[in-house]
Amino acid sequence: MKKAKFLLLGLCLCLTPCFTKQHISATEENQLDTNQLKANEVTEVDLVSLKDIGINTAIVKPKSNRLLNYNITKYQVFENNAAALTEFKQLYADELKLIQDNYGLEELNEYNYKSYQKIVYSDDGNLDYINMSKFFDIFENIDNNLEIENYISLYHETNNPDILSVLDLLLPYDSDKIAKRYYDYPEAKNSGINLRAAIDYATRYAVNQNGAYYYWSGADCTNFVSQILKAGGVQEVYTGNQFSGWWYRGKSNVSVSWIQAKTFAKYMGVGYTCTSSWSTFTSNVRQGDIISYDKSRDGDYDHMAFLCAAEGTNLYIAQHTSNYLKPSSQTDWPNAIKKGYRLARIRR
């Protein structure tokens, strides 16, 4: 059986516009206290619907596979991907034609959709783009599930334990295997951090990237957060295997967990998730935390950012892709839950 190819870079795209950098000073009093970690909250992925954006094709959750002692959950998908794509192209014909013409693309199809996906992820000032990004977040899952199935088959054929490590990176965050392996034991990654050094680094390079690292244009958010952790004294875990550990040696020599949002979340641990309100979420995060969101709540985290400060419901966020350091009140983060996203606190 031909082994499926794993997309190393994936999609780590944010939806927030660029702003001017502001300086945020750190205080020793806010140093992270790893002895006061809150209990983890692991919430099962919702079965989403896109009827609110005009897509009526049903969304279903595929049957789980059994592997060893685990229940392998796959990503939710459209019941009929072809029908969903046809419906989507009719609903957003004008927007898609504009993208096609402006970027010199072929008409949207099942093979080139990632080019369109990257473009609509990049601009949250356009409500149509926000809605279109939700469609793509589900549409891509048929490919994600096929890759999962291929690796499960490959494991059965070879019994190669290295394949299990690759599966860890591919599965949605509500998979039983992921929940037991990562979410129950994130304390291993919850070591201390030099908060002042981390914030100084985030402040310095939020807008102008550090030339010592490769910059993934349009997909640099997780790379930047990883750099912040390293600057704060968090030790890399170098394995030489891109599918394990957390490390960077250059553009073509880097672990998937260093640069891909969904894999970073699994490796570092998800300590808290929220779909209720922005105020509830902000009451459960603090300076030095990493925050994330899953746009369609399908089990795949899409973006990472770092908190340089937290003052009530207003967070001071440093992030890349749309590069900025800005109070959350001047960004679209407070509207994330209203748009149907799941917010999360990653690591601590």
CSV table of C-alpha atoms in Angstrom, one decimal:
chain,number,residue,atom,x,y,z
A,1,MET,CA,0.0,0.0,0.0
A,2,LYS,CA,1.4,3.4,-0.9
A,3,LYS,CA,2.1,5.5,2.2
A,4,ALA,CA,0.1,8.7,2.4
A,5,LYS,CA,2.1,11.9,2.3
A,6,PHE,CA,2.0,14.0,5.5
A,7,LEU,CA,1.8,17.8,4.9
A,8,LEU,CA,4.6,19.2,7.0
A,9,LEU,CA,3.6,22.8,6.9
A,10,GLY,CA,-0.2,22.4,7.1
A,11,LEU,CA,-2.4,25.4,7.5
A,12,CYS,CA,-1.8,27.7,10.5
A,13,LEU,CA,-3.6,30.8,9.3
A,14,CYS,CA,-5.0,33.6,11.4
A,15,LEU,CA,-8.0,35.9,10.8
A,16,THR,CA,-6.9,39.1,12.5
A,17,PRO,CA,-5.7,42.3,10.7
A,18,CYS,CA,-2.3,43.9,11.3
A,19,PHE,CA,-1.9,46.8,13.8
A,20,THR,CA,0.9,48.9,15.0
A,21,LYS,CA,3.1,47.4,17.7
A,22,GLN,CA,2.7,48.6,21.3
A,23,HIS,CA,5.2,48.1,24.1
A,24,ILE,CA,4.0,45.9,27.0
A,25,SER,CA,6.2,45.8,30.1
A,26,ALA,CA,6.4,42.6,32.1
A,27,THR,CA,6.4,42.5,35.9
A,28,GLU,CA,8.1,39.9,38.2
A,29,GLU,CA,4.9,39.6,40.1
A,30,ASN,CA,3.2,37.9,37.2
A,31,GLN,CA,5.8,35.2,36.9
A,32,LEU,CA,4.0,31.9,36.0
A,33,ASP,CA,3.1,29.7,39.0
A,34,THR,CA,3.1,26.1,37.8
A,35,ASN,CA,1.9,25.0,41.2
A,36,GLN,CA,-1.5,26.5,40.6
A,37,LEU,CA,-2.5,24.9,37.3
A,38,LYS,CA,-6.2,24.6,36.8
A,39,ALA,CA,-7.7,21.2,36.1
A,40,ASN,CA,-7.9,20.3,32.4
A,41,GLU,CA,-11.1,20.6,30.6
A,42,VAL,CA,-11.3,18.4,27.6
A,43,THR,CA,-14.5,18.9,25.6
A,44,GLU,CA,-15.7,16.7,22.9
A,45,VAL,CA,-15.9,18.2,19.5
A,46,ASP,CA,-19.3,19.6,18.5
A,47,LEU,CA,-21.1,18.2,15.4
A,48,VAL,CA,-21.3,21.5,13.6
A,49,SER,CA,-23.7,22.8,11.0
A,50,LEU,CA,-23.0,25.4,8.3
A,51,LYS,CA,-26.7,26.3,7.7
A,52,ASP,CA,-26.0,29.7,9.2
A,53,ILE,CA,-23.8,30.5,6.2
A,54,GLY,CA,-26.1,29.0,3.7
A,55,ILE,CA,-24.6,25.5,3.3
A,56,ASN,CA,-27.4,22.9,3.7
A,57,THR,CA,-25.4,19.8,2.9
A,58,ALA,CA,-25.4,17.6,6.0
A,59,ILE,CA,-22.3,17.2,8.1
A,60,VAL,CA,-21.6,13.8,9.6
A,61,LYS,CA,-19.1,12.2,12.0
A,62,PRO,CA,-17.5,9.1,10.4
A,63,LYS,CA,-17.5,5.8,12.4
A,64,SER,CA,-14.5,5.4,14.6
A,65,ASN,CA,-11.7,2.8,14.1
A,66,ARG,CA,-10.2,0.7,16.8
A,67,LEU,CA,-6.5,0.6,17.1
A,68,LEU,CA,-4.8,-1.2,20.0
A,69,ASN,CA,-6.8,0.0,23.1
A,70,TYR,CA,-7.9,3.3,21.5
A,71,ASN,CA,-10.9,4.6,19.8
A,72,ILE,CA,-9.7,6.4,16.7
A,73,THR,CA,-12.0,9.3,16.0
A,74,LYS,CA,-11.9,10.9,12.6
A,75,TYR,CA,-12.9,14.4,11.5
A,76,GLN,CA,-16.5,15.3,10.7
A,77,VAL,CA,-17.1,15.7,7.0
A,78,PHE,CA,-19.8,16.7,4.5
A,79,GLU,CA,-22.1,13.8,3.8
A,80,ASN,CA,-21.5,14.5,0.1
A,81,ASN,CA,-18.4,16.6,-0.5
A,82,ALA,CA,-19.1,17.1,-4.2
A,83,ALA,CA,-22.6,18.4,-3.5
A,84,ALA,CA,-21.3,20.7,-0.7
A,85,LEU,CA,-18.7,22.1,-3.1
A,86,THR,CA,-21.3,22.8,-5.8
A,87,GLU,CA,-23.6,24.5,-3.3
A,88,PHE,CA,-20.7,26.6,-2.0
A,89,LYS,CA,-19.6,27.7,-5.5
A,90,GLN,CA,-23.2,28.8,-6.2
A,91,LEU,CA,-23.5,30.7,-3.0
A,92,TYR,CA,-20.2,32.5,-3.3
A,93,ALA,CA,-19.8,32.7,-7.0
A,94,ASP,CA,-18.9,36.4,-7.1
A,95,GLU,CA,-16.4,36.2,-4.3
A,96,LEU,CA,-14.7,33.1,-5.8
A,97,LYS,CA,-14.5,34.7,-9.2
A,98,LEU,CA,-12.8,37.8,-7.7
A,99,ILE,CA,-10.3,35.6,-5.9
A,100,GLN,CA,-9.7,33.6,-9.1
A,101,ASP,CA,-9.1,36.7,-11.2
A,102,ASN,CA,-7.0,38.5,-8.6
A,103,TYR,CA,-4.7,35.6,-7.9
A,104,GLY,CA,-4.6,34.0,-11.3
A,105,LEU,CA,-6.1,30.7,-10.1
A,106,GLU,CA,-8.1,28.1,-12.0
A,107,GLU,CA,-11.8,27.7,-11.1
A,108,LEU,CA,-12.2,26.3,-7.6
A,109,ASN,CA,-12.2,22.5,-7.6
A,110,GLU,CA,-11.4,19.6,-5.2
A,111,TYR,CA,-7.7,19.7,-6.1
A,112,ASN,CA,-6.9,23.4,-5.8
A,113,TYR,CA,-9.2,24.3,-2.8
A,114,LYS,CA,-6.2,24.9,-0.5
A,115,SER,CA,-5.1,27.9,-2.5
A,116,TYR,CA,-8.5,29.5,-2.1
A,117,GLN,CA,-8.6,28.4,1.6
A,118,LYS,CA,-5.4,30.2,2.4
A,119,ILE,CA,-6.7,33.4,0.8
A,120,VAL,CA,-10.1,33.5,2.7
A,121,TYR,CA,-8.3,32.7,6.0
A,122,SER,CA,-6.2,35.8,5.7
A,123,ASP,CA,-8.9,38.5,6.0
A,124,ASP,CA,-11.4,38.7,8.8
A,125,GLY,CA,-12.5,42.2,7.7
A,126,ASN,CA,-14.6,40.5,5.1
A,127,LEU,CA,-17.7,38.7,6.5
A,128,ASP,CA,-18.0,36.5,3.4
A,129,TYR,CA,-14.4,35.3,3.9
A,130,ILE,CA,-15.1,34.4,7.5
A,131,ASN,CA,-18.1,32.3,6.4
A,132,MET,CA,-16.1,30.8,3.5
A,133,SER,CA,-13.3,29.7,5.8
A,134,LYS,CA,-15.8,27.7,7.9
A,135,PHE,CA,-16.7,25.8,4.7
A,136,PHE,CA,-13.1,25.0,3.9
A,137,ASP,CA,-12.4,23.9,7.5
A,138,ILE,CA,-14.9,21.0,7.0
A,139,PHE,CA,-14.3,20.4,3.3
A,140,GLU,CA,-10.6,19.6,3.9
A,141,ASN,CA,-11.5,16.9,6.4
A,142,ILE,CA,-12.2,14.2,3.8
A,143,ASP,CA,-8.5,14.4,2.9
A,144,ASN,CA,-7.5,14.4,6.6
A,145,ASN,CA,-9.6,11.3,7.2
A,146,LEU,CA,-8.2,9.5,4.2
A,147,GLU,CA,-4.7,10.1,5.5
A,148,ILE,CA,-5.7,8.8,8.9
A,149,GLU,CA,-7.2,5.6,7.4
A,150,ASN,CA,-4.1,5.1,5.2
A,151,TYR,CA,-1.8,5.2,8.3
A,152,ILE,CA,-4.1,2.9,10.3
A,153,SER,CA,-3.9,0.4,7.4
A,154,LEU,CA,-0.2,0.8,7.2
A,155,TYR,CA,0.2,0.1,10.9
A,156,HIS,CA,-1.9,-3.1,10.5
A,157,GLU,CA,0.4,-4.2,7.7
A,158,THR,CA,3.7,-3.4,9.3
A,159,ASN,CA,3.2,-3.1,13.1
A,160,ASN,CA,5.7,-0.3,12.9
A,161,PRO,CA,5.4,1.7,16.2
A,162,ASP,CA,6.7,4.9,14.4
A,163,ILE,CA,3.4,5.0,12.5
A,164,LEU,CA,1.6,5.6,15.8
A,165,SER,CA,3.6,8.7,16.4
A,166,VAL,CA,2.5,10.0,13.0
A,167,LEU,CA,-1.2,9.2,13.8
A,168,ASP,CA,-0.9,11.3,17.0
A,169,LEU,CA,-0.3,14.3,14.8
A,170,LEU,CA,-3.1,13.5,12.4
A,171,LEU,CA,-6.0,12.8,14.7
A,172,PRO,CA,-8.6,15.4,15.9
A,173,TYR,CA,-8.3,16.5,19.5
A,174,ASP,CA,-11.3,14.6,20.7
A,175,SER,CA,-9.9,11.2,19.6
A,176,ASP,CA,-9.6,8.8,22.5
A,177,LYS,CA,-6.0,8.1,21.6
A,178,ILE,CA,-5.1,11.8,21.8
A,179,ALA,CA,-7.1,12.4,24.9
A,180,LYS,CA,-5.4,9.7,26.8
A,181,ARG,CA,-1.9,10.4,25.5
A,182,TYR,CA,-1.8,14.2,25.7
A,183,TYR,CA,-4.8,15.8,27.4
A,184,ASP,CA,-4.6,13.7,30.6
A,185,TYR,CA,-0.9,14.4,31.1
A,186,PRO,CA,0.0,17.9,29.9
A,187,GLU,CA,1.9,18.6,33.1
A,188,ALA,CA,5.0,17.2,31.4
A,189,LYS,CA,5.0,20.3,29.2
A,190,ASN,CA,3.9,22.7,32.0
A,191,SER,CA,7.4,23.6,33.1
A,192,GLY,CA,8.3,27.1,34.2
A,193,ILE,CA,9.2,29.9,31.9
A,194,ASN,CA,11.2,33.1,32.2
A,195,LEU,CA,8.2,35.3,31.6
A,196,ARG,CA,10.1,38.6,31.2
A,197,ALA,CA,12.4,37.1,28.6
A,198,ALA,CA,9.4,35.6,26.7
A,199,ILE,CA,7.4,38.8,26.7
A,200,ASP,CA,10.5,40.9,25.7
A,201,TYR,CA,11.0,38.5,22.7
A,202,ALA,CA,7.3,38.6,21.8
A,203,THR,CA,7.3,42.4,22.0
A,204,ARG,CA,10.4,42.8,19.9
A,205,TYR,CA,9.5,40.4,17.1
A,206,ALA,CA,5.7,40.6,17.0
A,207,VAL,CA,5.8,42.8,13.9
A,208,ASN,CA,9.4,42.4,12.6
A,209,GLN,CA,10.4,38.7,12.6
A,210,ASN,CA,13.7,37.4,13.9
A,211,GLY,CA,16.0,36.8,10.9
A,212,ALA,CA,17.5,33.8,12.7
A,213,TYR,CA,14.3,31.8,12.0
A,214,TYR,CA,12.6,31.1,8.7
A,215,TYR,CA,9.4,33.0,8.3
A,216,TRP,CA,6.5,31.0,6.9
A,217,SER,CA,4.5,33.8,5.1
A,218,GLY,CA,0.8,33.3,5.7
A,219,ALA,CA,1.4,30.5,8.2
A,220,ASP,CA,3.9,31.7,10.8
A,221,CYS,CA,1.8,31.8,14.0
A,222,THR,CA,2.9,28.6,15.6
A,223,ASN,CA,6.6,29.1,14.6
A,224,PHE,CA,6.5,32.5,16.4
A,225,VAL,CA,4.9,31.0,19.6
A,226,SER,CA,7.5,28.3,19.6
A,227,GLN,CA,10.2,30.9,19.4
A,228,ILE,CA,8.7,32.8,22.3
A,229,LEU,CA,8.8,29.7,24.5
A,230,LYS,CA,12.4,29.0,23.5
A,231,ALA,CA,13.3,32.6,24.3
A,232,GLY,CA,11.7,32.1,27.7
A,233,GLY,CA,14.0,29.2,28.5
A,234,VAL,CA,11.8,26.2,27.5
A,235,GLN,CA,14.2,23.6,26.3
A,236,GLU,CA,13.8,22.1,22.8
A,237,VAL,CA,13.2,18.3,22.7
A,238,TYR,CA,15.3,17.3,19.7
A,239,THR,CA,14.8,13.9,18.2
A,240,GLY,CA,15.8,14.3,14.6
A,241,ASN,CA,12.4,12.9,13.6
A,242,GLN,CA,10.0,15.6,12.3
A,243,PHE,CA,7.1,13.7,13.8
A,244,SER,CA,8.3,13.7,17.4
A,245,GLY,CA,9.7,16.1,19.9
A,246,TRP,CA,9.6,19.9,19.6
A,247,TRP,CA,12.6,21.5,17.8
A,248,TYR,CA,13.9,23.8,15.1
A,249,ARG,CA,17.1,23.5,13.0
A,250,GLY,CA,16.1,25.4,9.9
A,251,LYS,CA,13.4,25.6,7.2
A,252,SER,CA,13.7,22.0,6.1
A,253,ASN,CA,14.8,20.6,9.4
A,254,VAL,CA,12.1,21.2,11.9
A,255,SER,CA,9.5,19.2,13.9
A,256,VAL,CA,5.9,19.4,12.9
A,257,SER,CA,5.0,20.4,16.4
A,258,TRP,CA,7.2,23.6,16.1
A,259,ILE,CA,5.3,25.0,13.2
A,260,GLN,CA,1.8,23.4,12.9
A,261,ALA,CA,-1.0,24.7,15.2
A,262,LYS,CA,-2.9,21.5,15.7
A,263,THR,CA,0.2,19.5,16.4
A,264,PHE,CA,1.6,22.1,18.8
A,265,ALA,CA,-1.6,21.9,20.7
A,266,LYS,CA,-1.4,18.2,21.1
A,267,TYR,CA,2.3,18.3,22.1
A,268,MET,CA,2.0,21.1,24.6
A,269,GLY,CA,-1.3,20.1,26.0
A,270,VAL,CA,-4.7,21.8,26.1
A,271,GLY,CA,-5.5,23.0,29.6
A,272,TYR,CA,-8.9,24.7,29.0
A,273,THR,CA,-11.5,25.2,26.3
A,274,CYS,CA,-14.4,27.5,26.0
A,275,THR,CA,-17.4,28.1,23.8
A,276,SER,CA,-19.6,30.1,26.3
A,277,SER,CA,-18.3,33.7,26.2
A,278,TRP,CA,-15.3,35.9,25.9
A,279,SER,CA,-15.5,37.0,29.5
A,280,THR,CA,-15.5,33.3,30.7
A,281,PHE,CA,-12.5,32.6,28.5
A,282,THR,CA,-10.5,35.6,29.7
A,283,SER,CA,-11.2,34.7,33.4
A,284,ASN,CA,-9.3,31.4,32.7
A,285,VAL,CA,-6.2,32.8,31.1
A,286,ARG,CA,-3.3,35.0,32.3
A,287,GLN,CA,-0.1,36.6,31.2
A,288,GLY,CA,2.2,34.1,29.6
A,289,ASP,CA,-0.5,31.8,28.3
A,290,ILE,CA,-0.8,30.6,24.8
A,291,ILE,CA,-4.2,30.9,23.3
A,292,SER,CA,-5.8,29.2,20.3
A,293,TYR,CA,-9.0,28.7,18.4
A,294,ASP,CA,-10.8,26.0,16.4
A,295,LYS,CA,-12.9,27.9,13.8
A,296,SER,CA,-15.5,25.2,13.1
A,297,ARG,CA,-15.0,23.1,16.3
A,298,ASP,CA,-14.1,20.2,14.2
A,299,GLY,CA,-11.1,19.0,16.3
A,300,ASP,CA,-8.4,20.9,14.5
A,301,TYR,CA,-6.8,24.0,16.1
A,302,ASP,CA,-6.1,26.7,13.5
A,303,HIS,CA,-4.1,29.4,15.2
A,304,MET,CA,-1.8,30.3,18.1
A,305,ALA,CA,-1.0,33.5,19.9
A,306,PHE,CA,0.8,34.6,23.1
A,307,LEU,CA,-0.5,36.8,25.9
A,308,CYS,CA,1.9,39.5,26.9
A,309,ALA,CA,-0.6,40.8,29.5
A,310,ALA,CA,-4.1,40.1,30.7
A,311,GLU,CA,-6.2,42.8,32.3
A,312,GLY,CA,-9.8,41.7,32.9
A,313,THR,CA,-11.5,40.9,29.6
A,314,ASN,CA,-8.8,42.7,27.6
A,315,LEU,CA,-5.8,40.6,26.6
A,316,TYR,CA,-2.6,41.9,25.0
A,317,ILE,CA,-1.9,39.6,22.2
A,318,ALA,CA,1.3,39.0,20.3
A,319,GLN,CA,1.0,36.9,17.1
A,320,HIS,CA,2.3,36.2,13.6
A,321,THR,CA,0.7,35.6,10.2
A,322,SER,CA,-1.1,38.9,10.7
A,323,ASN,CA,1.8,40.2,12.7
A,324,TYR,CA,0.9,42.4,15.7
A,325,LEU,CA,1.0,43.2,19.4
A,326,LYS,CA,-2.3,44.7,20.3
A,327,PRO,CA,-5.0,44.8,23.0
A,328,SER,CA,-7.7,42.2,22.2
A,329,SER,CA,-10.3,45.1,22.2
A,330,GLN,CA,-8.7,46.3,19.0
A,331,THR,CA,-8.7,42.8,17.4
A,332,ASP,CA,-11.4,40.3,16.4
A,333,TRP,CA,-10.5,37.8,19.1
A,334,PRO,CA,-13.5,38.9,21.4
A,335,ASN,CA,-15.9,38.0,18.6
A,336,ALA,CA,-14.5,34.5,18.1
A,337,ILE,CA,-17.1,32.6,20.1
A,338,LYS,CA,-19.9,34.6,18.6
A,339,LYS,CA,-18.6,33.4,15.2
A,340,GLY,CA,-18.8,29.8,16.4
A,341,TYR,CA,-15.2,29.2,17.3
A,342,ARG,CA,-13.9,27.2,20.2
A,343,LEU,CA,-11.2,29.0,22.2
A,344,ALA,CA,-8.5,27.2,24.1
A,345,ARG,CA,-5.6,27.8,26.5
A,346,ILE,CA,-2.6,25.8,25.3
A,347,ARG,CA,0.1,24.9,27.8
A,348,ARG,CA,0.9,26.9,30.9
